[in-house]
GROMACS .gro file of N, CA and C in nm:
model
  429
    1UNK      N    1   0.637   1.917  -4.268
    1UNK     CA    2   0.747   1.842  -4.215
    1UNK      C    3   0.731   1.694  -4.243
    2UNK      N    4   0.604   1.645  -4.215
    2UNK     CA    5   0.606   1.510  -4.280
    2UNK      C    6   0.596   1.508  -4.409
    3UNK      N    7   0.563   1.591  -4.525
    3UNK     CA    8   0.617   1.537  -4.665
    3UNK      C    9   0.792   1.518  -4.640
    4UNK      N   10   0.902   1.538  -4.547
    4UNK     CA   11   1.045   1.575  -4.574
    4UNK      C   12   1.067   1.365  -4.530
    5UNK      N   13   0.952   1.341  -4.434
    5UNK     CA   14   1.024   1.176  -4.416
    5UNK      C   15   1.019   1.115  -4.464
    6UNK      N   16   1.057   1.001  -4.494
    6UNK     CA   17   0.996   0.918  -4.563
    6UNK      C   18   0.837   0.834  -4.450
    7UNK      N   19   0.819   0.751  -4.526
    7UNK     CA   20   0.684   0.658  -4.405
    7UNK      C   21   0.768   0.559  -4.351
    8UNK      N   22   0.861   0.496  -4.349
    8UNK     CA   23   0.950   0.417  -4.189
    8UNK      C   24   0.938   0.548  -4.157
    9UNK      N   25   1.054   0.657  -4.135
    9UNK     CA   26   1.105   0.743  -4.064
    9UNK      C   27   0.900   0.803  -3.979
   10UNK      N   28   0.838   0.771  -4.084
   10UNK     CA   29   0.737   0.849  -3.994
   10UNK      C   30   0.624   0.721  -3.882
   11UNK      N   31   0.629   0.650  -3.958
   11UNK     CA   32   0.605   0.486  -3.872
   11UNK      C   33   0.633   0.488  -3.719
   12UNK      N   34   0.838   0.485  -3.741
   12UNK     CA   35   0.939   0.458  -3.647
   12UNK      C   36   0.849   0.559  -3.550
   13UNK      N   37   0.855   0.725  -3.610
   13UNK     CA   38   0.841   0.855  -3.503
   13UNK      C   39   0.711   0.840  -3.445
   14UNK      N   40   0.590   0.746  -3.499
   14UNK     CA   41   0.425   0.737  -3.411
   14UNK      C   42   0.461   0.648  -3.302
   15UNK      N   43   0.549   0.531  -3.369
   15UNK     CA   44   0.546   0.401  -3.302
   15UNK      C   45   0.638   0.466  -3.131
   16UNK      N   46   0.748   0.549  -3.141
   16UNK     CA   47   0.790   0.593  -3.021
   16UNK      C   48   0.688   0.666  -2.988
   17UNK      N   49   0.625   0.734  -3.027
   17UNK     CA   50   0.517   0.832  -2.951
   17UNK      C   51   0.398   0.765  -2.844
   18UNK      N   52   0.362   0.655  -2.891
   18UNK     CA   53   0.286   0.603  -2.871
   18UNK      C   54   0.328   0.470  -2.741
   19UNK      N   55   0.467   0.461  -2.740
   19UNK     CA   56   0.532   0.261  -2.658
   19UNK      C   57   0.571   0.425  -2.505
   20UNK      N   58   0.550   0.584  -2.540
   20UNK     CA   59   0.569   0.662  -2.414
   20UNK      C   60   0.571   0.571  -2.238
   21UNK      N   61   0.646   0.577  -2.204
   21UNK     CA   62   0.583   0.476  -2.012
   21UNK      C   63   0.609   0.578  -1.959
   22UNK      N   64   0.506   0.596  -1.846
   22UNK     CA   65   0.568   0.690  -1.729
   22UNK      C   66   0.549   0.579  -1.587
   23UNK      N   67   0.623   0.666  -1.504
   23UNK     CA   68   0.640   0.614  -1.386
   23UNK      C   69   0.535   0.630  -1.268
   24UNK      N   70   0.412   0.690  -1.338
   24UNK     CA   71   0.303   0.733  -1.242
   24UNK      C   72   0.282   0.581  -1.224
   25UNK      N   73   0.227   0.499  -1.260
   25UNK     CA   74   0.143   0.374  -1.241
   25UNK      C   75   0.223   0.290  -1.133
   26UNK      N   76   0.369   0.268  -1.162
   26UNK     CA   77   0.465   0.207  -1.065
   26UNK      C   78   0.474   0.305  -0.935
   27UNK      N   79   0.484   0.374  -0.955
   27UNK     CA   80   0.466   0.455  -0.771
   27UNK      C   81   0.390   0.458  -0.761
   28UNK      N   82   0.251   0.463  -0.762
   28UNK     CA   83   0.062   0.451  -0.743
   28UNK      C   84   0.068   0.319  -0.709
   29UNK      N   85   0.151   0.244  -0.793
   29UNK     CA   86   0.176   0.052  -0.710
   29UNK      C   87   0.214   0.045  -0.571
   30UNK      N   88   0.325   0.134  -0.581
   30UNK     CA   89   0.425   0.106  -0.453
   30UNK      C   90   0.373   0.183  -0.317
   31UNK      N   91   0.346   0.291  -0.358
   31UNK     CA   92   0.259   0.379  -0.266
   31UNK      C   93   0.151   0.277  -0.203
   32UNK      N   94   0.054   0.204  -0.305
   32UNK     CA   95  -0.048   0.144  -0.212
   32UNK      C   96  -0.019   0.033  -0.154
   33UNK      N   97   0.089  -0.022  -0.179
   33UNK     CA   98   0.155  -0.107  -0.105
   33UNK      C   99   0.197  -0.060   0.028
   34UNK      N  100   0.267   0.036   0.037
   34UNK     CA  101   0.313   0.131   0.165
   34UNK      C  102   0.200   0.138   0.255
   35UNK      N  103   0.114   0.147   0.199
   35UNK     CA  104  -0.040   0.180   0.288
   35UNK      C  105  -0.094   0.063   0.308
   36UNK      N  106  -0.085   0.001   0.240
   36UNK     CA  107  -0.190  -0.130   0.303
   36UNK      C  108  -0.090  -0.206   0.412
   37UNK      N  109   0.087  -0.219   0.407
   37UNK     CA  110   0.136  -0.261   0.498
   37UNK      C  111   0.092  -0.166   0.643
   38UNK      N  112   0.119  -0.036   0.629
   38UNK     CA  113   0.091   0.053   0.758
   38UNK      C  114  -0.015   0.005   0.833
   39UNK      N  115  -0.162   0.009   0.717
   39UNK     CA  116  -0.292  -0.084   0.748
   39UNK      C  117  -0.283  -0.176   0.865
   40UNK      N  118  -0.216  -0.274   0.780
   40UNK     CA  119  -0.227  -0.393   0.881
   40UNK      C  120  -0.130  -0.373   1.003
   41UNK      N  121  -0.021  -0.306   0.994
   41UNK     CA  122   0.068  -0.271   1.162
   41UNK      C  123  -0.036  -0.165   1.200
   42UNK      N  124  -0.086  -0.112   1.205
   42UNK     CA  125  -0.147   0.025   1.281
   42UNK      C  126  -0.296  -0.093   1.318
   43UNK      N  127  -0.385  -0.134   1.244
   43UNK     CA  128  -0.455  -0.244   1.328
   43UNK      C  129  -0.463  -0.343   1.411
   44UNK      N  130  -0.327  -0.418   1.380
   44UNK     CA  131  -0.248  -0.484   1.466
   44UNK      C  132  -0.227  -0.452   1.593
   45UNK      N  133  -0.184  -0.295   1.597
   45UNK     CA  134  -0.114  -0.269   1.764
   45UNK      C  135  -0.237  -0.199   1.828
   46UNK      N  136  -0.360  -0.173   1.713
   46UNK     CA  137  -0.468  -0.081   1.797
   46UNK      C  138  -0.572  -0.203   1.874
   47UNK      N  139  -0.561  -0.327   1.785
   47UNK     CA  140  -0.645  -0.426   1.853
   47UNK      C  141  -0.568  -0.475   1.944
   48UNK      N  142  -0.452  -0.454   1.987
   48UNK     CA  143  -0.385  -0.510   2.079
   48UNK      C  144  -0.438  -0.453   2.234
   49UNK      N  145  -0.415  -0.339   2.190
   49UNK     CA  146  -0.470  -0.234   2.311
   49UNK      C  147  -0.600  -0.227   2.347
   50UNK      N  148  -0.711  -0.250   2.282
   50UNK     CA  149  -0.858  -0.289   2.349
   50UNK      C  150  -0.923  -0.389   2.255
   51UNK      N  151  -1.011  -0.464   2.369
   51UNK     CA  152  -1.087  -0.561   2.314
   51UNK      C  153  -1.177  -0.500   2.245
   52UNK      N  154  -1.251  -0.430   2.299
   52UNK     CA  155  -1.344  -0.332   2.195
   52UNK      C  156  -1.314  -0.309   2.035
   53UNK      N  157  -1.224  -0.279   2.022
   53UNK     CA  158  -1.106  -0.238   1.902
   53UNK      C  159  -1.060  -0.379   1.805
   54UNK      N  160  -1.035  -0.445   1.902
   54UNK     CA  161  -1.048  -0.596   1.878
   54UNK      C  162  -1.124  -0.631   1.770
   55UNK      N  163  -1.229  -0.643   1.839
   55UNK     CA  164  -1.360  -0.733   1.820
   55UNK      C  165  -1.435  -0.644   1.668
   56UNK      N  166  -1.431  -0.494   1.688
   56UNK     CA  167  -1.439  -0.406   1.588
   56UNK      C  168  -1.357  -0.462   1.470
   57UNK      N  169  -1.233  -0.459   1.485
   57UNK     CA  170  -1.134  -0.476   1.357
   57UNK      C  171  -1.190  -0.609   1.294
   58UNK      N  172  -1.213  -0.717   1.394
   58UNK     CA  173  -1.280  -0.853   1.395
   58UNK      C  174  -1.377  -0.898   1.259
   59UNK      N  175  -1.456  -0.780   1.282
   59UNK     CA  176  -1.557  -0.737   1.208
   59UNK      C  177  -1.536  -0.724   1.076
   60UNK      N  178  -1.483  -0.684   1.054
   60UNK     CA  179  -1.428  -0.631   0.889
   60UNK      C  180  -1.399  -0.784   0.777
   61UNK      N  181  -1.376  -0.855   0.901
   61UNK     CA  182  -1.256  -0.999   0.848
   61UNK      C  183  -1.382  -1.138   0.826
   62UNK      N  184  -1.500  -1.089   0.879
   62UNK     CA  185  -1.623  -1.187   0.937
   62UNK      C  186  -1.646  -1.287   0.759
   63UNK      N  187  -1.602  -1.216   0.669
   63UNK     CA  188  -1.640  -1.279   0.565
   63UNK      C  189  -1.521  -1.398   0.498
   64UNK      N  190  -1.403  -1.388   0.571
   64UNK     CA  191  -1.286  -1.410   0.479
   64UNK      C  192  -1.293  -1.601   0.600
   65UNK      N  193  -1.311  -1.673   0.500
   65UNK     CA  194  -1.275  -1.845   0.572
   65UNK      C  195  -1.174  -1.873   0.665
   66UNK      N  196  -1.226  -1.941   0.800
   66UNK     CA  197  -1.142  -1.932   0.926
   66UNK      C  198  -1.152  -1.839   1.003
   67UNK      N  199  -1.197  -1.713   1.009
   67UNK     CA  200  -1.213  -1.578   1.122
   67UNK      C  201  -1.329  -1.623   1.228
   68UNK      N  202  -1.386  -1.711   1.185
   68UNK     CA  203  -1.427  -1.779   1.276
   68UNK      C  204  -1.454  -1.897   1.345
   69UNK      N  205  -1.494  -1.983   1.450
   69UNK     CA  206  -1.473  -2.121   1.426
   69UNK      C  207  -1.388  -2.186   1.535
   70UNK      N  208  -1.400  -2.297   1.519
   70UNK     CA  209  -1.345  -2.402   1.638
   70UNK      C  210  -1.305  -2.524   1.573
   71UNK      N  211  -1.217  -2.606   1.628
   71UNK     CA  212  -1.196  -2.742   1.520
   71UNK      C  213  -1.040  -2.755   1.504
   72UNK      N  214  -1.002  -2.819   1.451
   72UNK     CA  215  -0.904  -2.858   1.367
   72UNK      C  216  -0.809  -2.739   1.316
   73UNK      N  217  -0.899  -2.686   1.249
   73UNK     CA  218  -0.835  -2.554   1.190
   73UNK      C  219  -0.816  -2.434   1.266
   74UNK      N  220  -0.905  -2.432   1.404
   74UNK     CA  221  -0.877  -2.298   1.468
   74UNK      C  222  -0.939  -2.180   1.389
   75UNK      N  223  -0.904  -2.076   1.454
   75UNK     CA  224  -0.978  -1.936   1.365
   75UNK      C  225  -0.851  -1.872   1.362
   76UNK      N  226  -0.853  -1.769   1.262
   76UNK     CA  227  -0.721  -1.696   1.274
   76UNK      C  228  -0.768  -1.561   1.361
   77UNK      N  229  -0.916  -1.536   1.404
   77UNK     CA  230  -0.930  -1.434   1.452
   77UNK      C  231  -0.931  -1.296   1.365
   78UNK      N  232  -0.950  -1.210   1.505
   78UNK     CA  233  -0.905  -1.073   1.446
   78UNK      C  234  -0.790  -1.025   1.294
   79UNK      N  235  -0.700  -1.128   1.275
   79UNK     CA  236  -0.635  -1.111   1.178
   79UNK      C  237  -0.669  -1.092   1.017
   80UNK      N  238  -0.817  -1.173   1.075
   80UNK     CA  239  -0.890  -1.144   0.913
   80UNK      C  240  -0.939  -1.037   0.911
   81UNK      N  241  -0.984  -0.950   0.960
   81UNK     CA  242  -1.022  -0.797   0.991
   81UNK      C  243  -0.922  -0.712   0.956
   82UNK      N  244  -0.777  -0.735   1.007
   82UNK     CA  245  -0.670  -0.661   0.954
   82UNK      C  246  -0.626  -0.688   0.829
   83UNK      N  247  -0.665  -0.810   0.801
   83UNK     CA  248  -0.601  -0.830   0.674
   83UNK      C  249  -0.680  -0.778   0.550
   84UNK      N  250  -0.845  -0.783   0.617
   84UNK     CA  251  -0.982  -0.710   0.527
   84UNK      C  252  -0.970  -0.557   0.520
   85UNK      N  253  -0.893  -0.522   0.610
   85UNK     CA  254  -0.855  -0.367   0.572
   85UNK      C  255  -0.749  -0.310   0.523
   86UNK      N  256  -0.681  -0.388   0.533
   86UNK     CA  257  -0.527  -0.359   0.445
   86UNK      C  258  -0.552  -0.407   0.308
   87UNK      N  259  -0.616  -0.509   0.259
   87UNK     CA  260  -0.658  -0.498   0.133
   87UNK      C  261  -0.738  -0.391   0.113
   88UNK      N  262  -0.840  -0.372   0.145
   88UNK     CA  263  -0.946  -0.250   0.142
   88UNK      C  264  -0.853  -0.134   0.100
   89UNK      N  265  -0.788  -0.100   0.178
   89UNK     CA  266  -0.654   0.020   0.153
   89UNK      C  267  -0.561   0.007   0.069
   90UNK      N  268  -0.520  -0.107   0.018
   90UNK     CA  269  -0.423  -0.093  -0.055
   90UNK      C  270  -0.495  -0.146  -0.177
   91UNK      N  271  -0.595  -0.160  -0.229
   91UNK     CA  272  -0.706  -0.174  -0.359
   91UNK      C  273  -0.736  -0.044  -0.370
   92UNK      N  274  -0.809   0.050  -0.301
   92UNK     CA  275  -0.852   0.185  -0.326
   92UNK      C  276  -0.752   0.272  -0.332
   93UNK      N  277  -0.665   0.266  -0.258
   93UNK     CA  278  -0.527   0.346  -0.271
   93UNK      C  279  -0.504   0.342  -0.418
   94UNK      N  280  -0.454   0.237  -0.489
   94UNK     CA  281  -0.417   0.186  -0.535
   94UNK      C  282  -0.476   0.255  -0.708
   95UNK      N  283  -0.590   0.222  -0.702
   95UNK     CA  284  -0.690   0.244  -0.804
   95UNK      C  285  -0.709   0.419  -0.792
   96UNK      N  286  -0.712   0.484  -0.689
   96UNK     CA  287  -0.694   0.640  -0.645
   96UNK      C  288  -0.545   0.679  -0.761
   97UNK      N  289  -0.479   0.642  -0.668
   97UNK     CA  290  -0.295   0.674  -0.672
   97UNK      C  291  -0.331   0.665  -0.869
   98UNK      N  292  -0.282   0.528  -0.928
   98UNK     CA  293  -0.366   0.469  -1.055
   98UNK      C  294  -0.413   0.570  -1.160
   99UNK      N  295  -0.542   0.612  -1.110
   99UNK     CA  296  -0.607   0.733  -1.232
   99UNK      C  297  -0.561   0.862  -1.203
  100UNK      N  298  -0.531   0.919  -1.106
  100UNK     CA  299  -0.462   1.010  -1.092
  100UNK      C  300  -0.315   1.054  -1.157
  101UNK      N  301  -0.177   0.926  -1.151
  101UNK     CA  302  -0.120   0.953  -1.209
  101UNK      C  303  -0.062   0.890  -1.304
  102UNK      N  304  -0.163   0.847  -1.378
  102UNK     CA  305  -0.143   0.702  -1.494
  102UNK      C  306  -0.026   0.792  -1.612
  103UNK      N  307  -0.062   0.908  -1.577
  103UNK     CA  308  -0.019   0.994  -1.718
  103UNK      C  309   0.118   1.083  -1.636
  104UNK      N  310   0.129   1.073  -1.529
  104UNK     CA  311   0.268   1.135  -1.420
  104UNK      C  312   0.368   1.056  -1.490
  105UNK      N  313   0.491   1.145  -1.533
  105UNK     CA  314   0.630   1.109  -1.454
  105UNK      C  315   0.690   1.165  -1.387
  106UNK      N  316   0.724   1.089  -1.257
  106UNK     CA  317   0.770   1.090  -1.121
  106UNK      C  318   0.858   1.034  -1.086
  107UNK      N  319   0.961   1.107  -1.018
  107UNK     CA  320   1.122   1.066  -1.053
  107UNK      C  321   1.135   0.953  -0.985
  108UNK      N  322   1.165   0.866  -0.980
  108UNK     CA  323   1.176   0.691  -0.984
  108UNK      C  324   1.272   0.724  -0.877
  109UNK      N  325   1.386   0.766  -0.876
  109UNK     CA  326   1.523   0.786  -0.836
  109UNK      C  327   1.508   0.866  -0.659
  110UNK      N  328   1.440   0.918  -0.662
  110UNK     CA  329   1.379   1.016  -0.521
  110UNK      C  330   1.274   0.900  -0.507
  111UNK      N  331   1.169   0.865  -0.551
  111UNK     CA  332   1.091   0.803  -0.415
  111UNK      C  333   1.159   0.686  -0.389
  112UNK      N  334   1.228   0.572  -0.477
  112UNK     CA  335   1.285   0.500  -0.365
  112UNK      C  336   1.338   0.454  -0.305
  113UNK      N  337   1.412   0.569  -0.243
  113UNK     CA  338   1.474   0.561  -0.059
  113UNK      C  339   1.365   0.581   0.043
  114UNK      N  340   1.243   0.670  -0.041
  114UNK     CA  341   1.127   0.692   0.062
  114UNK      C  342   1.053   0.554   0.073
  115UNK      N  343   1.085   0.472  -0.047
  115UNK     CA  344   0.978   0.347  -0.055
  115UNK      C  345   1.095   0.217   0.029
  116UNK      N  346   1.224   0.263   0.027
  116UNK     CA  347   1.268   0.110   0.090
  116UNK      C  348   1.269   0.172   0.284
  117UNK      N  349   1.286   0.316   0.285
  117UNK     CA  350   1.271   0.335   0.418
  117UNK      C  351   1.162   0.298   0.472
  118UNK      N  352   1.039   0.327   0.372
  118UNK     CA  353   0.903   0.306   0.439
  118UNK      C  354   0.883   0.149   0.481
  119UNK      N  355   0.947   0.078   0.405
  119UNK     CA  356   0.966  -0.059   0.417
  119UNK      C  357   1.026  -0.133   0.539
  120UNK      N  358   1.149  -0.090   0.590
  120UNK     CA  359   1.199  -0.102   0.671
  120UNK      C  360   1.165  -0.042   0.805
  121UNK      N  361   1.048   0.068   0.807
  121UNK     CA  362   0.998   0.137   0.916
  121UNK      C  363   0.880   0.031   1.003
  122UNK      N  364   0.818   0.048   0.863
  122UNK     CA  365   0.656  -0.099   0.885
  122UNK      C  366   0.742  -0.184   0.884
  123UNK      N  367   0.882  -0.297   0.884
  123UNK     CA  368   0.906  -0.412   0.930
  123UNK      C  369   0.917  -0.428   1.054
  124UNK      N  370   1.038  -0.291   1.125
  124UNK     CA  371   1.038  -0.236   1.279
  124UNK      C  372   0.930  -0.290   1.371
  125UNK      N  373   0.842  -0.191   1.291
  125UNK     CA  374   0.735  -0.188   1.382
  125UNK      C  375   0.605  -0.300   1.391
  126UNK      N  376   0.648  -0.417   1.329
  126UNK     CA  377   0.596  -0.541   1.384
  126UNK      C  378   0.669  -0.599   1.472
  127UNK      N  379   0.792  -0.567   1.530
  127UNK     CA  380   0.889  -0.619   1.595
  127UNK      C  381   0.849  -0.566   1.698
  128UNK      N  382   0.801  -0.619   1.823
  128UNK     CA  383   0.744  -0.577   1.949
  128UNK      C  384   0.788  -0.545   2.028
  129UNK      N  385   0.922  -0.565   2.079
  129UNK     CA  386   1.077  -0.536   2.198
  129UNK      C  387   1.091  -0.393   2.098
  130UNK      N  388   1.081  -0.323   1.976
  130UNK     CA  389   1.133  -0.251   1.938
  130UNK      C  390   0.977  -0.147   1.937
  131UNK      N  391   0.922  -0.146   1.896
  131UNK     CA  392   0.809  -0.095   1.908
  131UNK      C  393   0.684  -0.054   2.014
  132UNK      N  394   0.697  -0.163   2.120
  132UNK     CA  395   0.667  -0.156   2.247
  132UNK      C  396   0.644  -0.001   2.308
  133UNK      N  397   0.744   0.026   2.319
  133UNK     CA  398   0.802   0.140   2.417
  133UNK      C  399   0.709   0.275   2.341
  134UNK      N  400   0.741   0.289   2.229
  134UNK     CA  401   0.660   0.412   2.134
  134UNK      C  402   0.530   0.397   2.176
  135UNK      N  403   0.478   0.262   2.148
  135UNK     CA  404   0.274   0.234   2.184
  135UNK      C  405   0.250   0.336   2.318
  136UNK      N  406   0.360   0.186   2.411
  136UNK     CA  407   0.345   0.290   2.550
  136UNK      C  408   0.355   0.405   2.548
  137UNK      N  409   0.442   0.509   2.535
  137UNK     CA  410   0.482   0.672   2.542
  137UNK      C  411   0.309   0.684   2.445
  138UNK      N  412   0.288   0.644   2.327
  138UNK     CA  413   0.176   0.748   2.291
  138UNK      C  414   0.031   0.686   2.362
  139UNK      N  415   0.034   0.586   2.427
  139UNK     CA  416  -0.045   0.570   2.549
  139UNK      C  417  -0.044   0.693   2.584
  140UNK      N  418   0.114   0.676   2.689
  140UNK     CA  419   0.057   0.809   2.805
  140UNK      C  420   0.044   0.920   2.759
  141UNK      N  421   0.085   0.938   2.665
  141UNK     CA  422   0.059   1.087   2.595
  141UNK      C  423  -0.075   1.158   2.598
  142UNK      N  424  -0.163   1.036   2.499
  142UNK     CA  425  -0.303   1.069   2.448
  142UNK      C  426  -0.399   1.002   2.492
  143UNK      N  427  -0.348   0.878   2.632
  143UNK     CA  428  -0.465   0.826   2.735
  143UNK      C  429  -0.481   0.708   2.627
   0.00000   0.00000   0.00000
């Protein structure tokens, strides 16, 4: 069959074979994005609820400039802990999601309504008058 092309016609046919994109790498993006936002709201409302938990999450953040300290600048606290694990999660996610489906195509068109809902779910739920009430109920639920 390739003696019938000429060499453009067979050039042209490697050169498409080869410029192939799939959509695995862009949802393995977006996905670990999804997760590292959850990250930081789900640490957020768990250090809210005990100091213990706190001071734990605290921990994670001990390396990142300002988490600790007095002065001028203040500390940002616990926030560097959440913020040390939501990177943490959304780097490994990320690099997971990544080699797994570097070579996937995955219909672009279906995940995202799942990716702008997920978006709009984790914005909610930094909103505290709106979110509040759920913490409480799975308080009393699970103590």
């Amino acid at each position: 069959m390739s003696e019938l092309q000429s060499p453009e016609e067979q050039s042209k046919l490697e050169s498409t074979e080869q410029e192939t994109l799939f959509s695995g790498p862009a949802i393995a993006a977006t996905v670990s994005l999804l997760l590292g936002f959850y990250t930081l709201m789900i640490t957020h409302h768990i250090s809210r609820l005990s100091k213990e938990m706190d001071k734990f999450i605290h921990s994670y953040g001990y390396w990142i400039p300002g988490s600790t300290g007095v002065g001028p600048d203040g500390s940002i606290g616990s926030y560097a802990g959440k913020e040390a694990l939501a990177l943490l999660v959304w780097g490994l996610s990320w690099t997971i999601f990544h080699l797994l489906w570097r070579k996937q195509d995955i219909p672009v068109r279906g995940w995202l309504p799942i990716f702008l809902g997920g978006l709009l779910l984790v914005s909610l739920a930094f909103i505290h008058p709106i979110i509040d009430p759920f913490i409480l109920l799975l308080i009393d639920v699970f103590g």
